[in-house]
Amino acid sequence: MTSHTTPAGPTGGRGAARRRLLRELLLVAGLFAVYKAGRLLSTDRTDDAFGNAARVWDAERALRLPSEGTIQRLLLQGAGDTGAPTGDAAGDILVHAANTYYAAVHFPATALFLVWLYLRKPRHYRWARRVLTVLTGAALALHLAFPLAPPRMLAAAHLVDTGQAYGPSVYGASPAADTLANQFAAMPSLHFGWALVLALGMIAAGRTRSPWHLLWLLHPLLTLLVIVGTANHYWLDAIVSAALLGAALLAVPGPQAPSRPRVAVRHLPRARRAAARAERAASAEPAEPAGAGR
């Protein structure tokens, strides 16, 4: 009797794929739930948040970073700079588009990025998921240790809360009334950090190293202008996020090329096994001495 290995059928393959997908969905959802729950732990630290905001604002001026107000004034050109819409659709459209980008692009873009990598680039998916996990975990620790009121709340910044003034906004009118988000979790900016991971991941997963792949960097660049122009983040929020991402990239090995599978002889068809044995036997025979048979 000849023993042989029966390959898994289509049903087994689909079942294993569904289990892997379910495991990944539960893992990502669980990590996200832990992050959201952890952010809410510092919502009542109002004094610390505003004290840290004043320190960040003074540090940026000492470092001679450009004022966040410069970007917001460009964003509000043609719109009312008093915090109230002008009623002119052409004038308000840019700031409304920035608010929409801030509110609607962050999570869907990251989710689509992970789904695409999972389906098309599994090795890059595992790398991106690990990098995002390390980055988000480090950001959560900093949110808890360093609560920070965003610049739209800081009187010294003299900035407009564009989300409340022009809409749409993802935050409540006041931090105390907001039960779904921690408005004191400005440092670091995960909007910028996740956008940077998306861009780097798409560039790394590209089949060629064409200069066109660098266009993915427009996403974090646009995100940076949006988070600053809408007064949701300071420049330092993005700088710290980039530094944490650099540390995450050092901690997480890059995607490795898959190793070539070694196929056992017993798994080959019978004819191929016989050919393999014959080839090994021929290579093992000693060469005939010179002059033999003469």
Short mmCIF file of N, CA and C in Angstrom, two decimals, residues 43 46 50 152-153 161 164 169-184:
data_model
loop_
_atom_site.label_atom_id
_atom_site.label_comp_id
_atom_site.label_asym_id
_atom_site.label_seq_id
_atom_site.Cartn_x
_atom_site.Cartn_y
_atom_site.Cartn_z
N THR A 43 -9.82 62.76 30.45
CA THR A 43 -10.71 63.83 30.01
C THR A 43 -10.98 64.86 31.10
N THR A 46 -8.39 68.99 33.28
CA THR A 46 -8.49 70.26 32.58
C THR A 46 -7.33 71.18 32.89
N PHE A 50 -4.54 72.58 30.04
CA PHE A 50 -4.32 73.97 29.66
C PHE A 50 -2.95 74.47 30.08
N ARG A 152 -7.14 75.42 19.42
CA ARG A 152 -8.43 76.11 19.28
C ARG A 152 -9.01 76.51 20.64
N MET A 153 -8.54 75.86 21.71
CA MET A 153 -9.01 76.19 23.06
C MET A 153 -8.12 77.18 23.79
N ASP A 161 -12.12 78.02 16.13
CA ASP A 161 -12.51 76.61 16.11
C ASP A 161 -13.33 76.40 14.84
N GLN A 164 -16.49 73.99 14.81
CA GLN A 164 -17.72 74.51 15.39
C GLN A 164 -18.29 75.65 14.54
N SER A 169 -17.91 69.00 12.54
CA SER A 169 -17.00 68.83 13.68
C SER A 169 -17.19 67.45 14.27
N VAL A 170 -16.09 66.85 14.71
CA VAL A 170 -16.16 65.53 15.34
C VAL A 170 -16.17 65.65 16.86
N TYR A 171 -16.11 66.87 17.37
CA TYR A 171 -16.05 67.09 18.81
C TYR A 171 -17.28 67.83 19.31
N GLY A 172 -17.58 67.64 20.58
CA GLY A 172 -18.65 68.38 21.21
C GLY A 172 -18.27 69.82 21.44
N ALA A 173 -19.25 70.61 21.83
CA ALA A 173 -19.01 72.04 22.02
C ALA A 173 -18.03 72.30 23.16
N SER A 174 -17.95 71.40 24.13
CA SER A 174 -17.01 71.55 25.24
C SER A 174 -16.47 70.18 25.61
N PRO A 175 -15.23 70.11 26.15
CA PRO A 175 -14.66 68.82 26.53
C PRO A 175 -15.51 68.07 27.56
N ALA A 176 -16.12 68.81 28.49
CA ALA A 176 -16.92 68.16 29.53
C ALA A 176 -18.15 67.49 28.95
N ALA A 177 -18.70 68.04 27.87
CA ALA A 177 -19.92 67.48 27.28
C ALA A 177 -19.63 66.41 26.25
N ASP A 178 -18.35 66.17 25.93
CA ASP A 178 -17.97 65.22 24.89
C ASP A 178 -17.70 63.86 25.53
N THR A 179 -18.61 62.91 25.32
CA THR A 179 -18.46 61.57 25.91
C THR A 179 -17.85 60.57 24.93
N LEU A 180 -17.62 60.97 23.70
CA LEU A 180 -17.12 60.05 22.68
C LEU A 180 -15.65 60.26 22.35
N ALA A 181 -15.09 61.41 22.70
CA ALA A 181 -13.71 61.71 22.34
C ALA A 181 -13.04 62.47 23.47
N ASN A 182 -11.74 62.30 23.57
CA ASN A 182 -10.93 63.04 24.53
C ASN A 182 -10.32 64.23 23.81
N GLN A 183 -10.82 65.41 24.07
CA GLN A 183 -10.33 66.60 23.39
C GLN A 183 -8.99 67.07 23.94
N PHE A 184 -8.51 66.44 25.00
CA PHE A 184 -7.20 66.79 25.57
C PHE A 184 -6.12 65.81 25.13
#
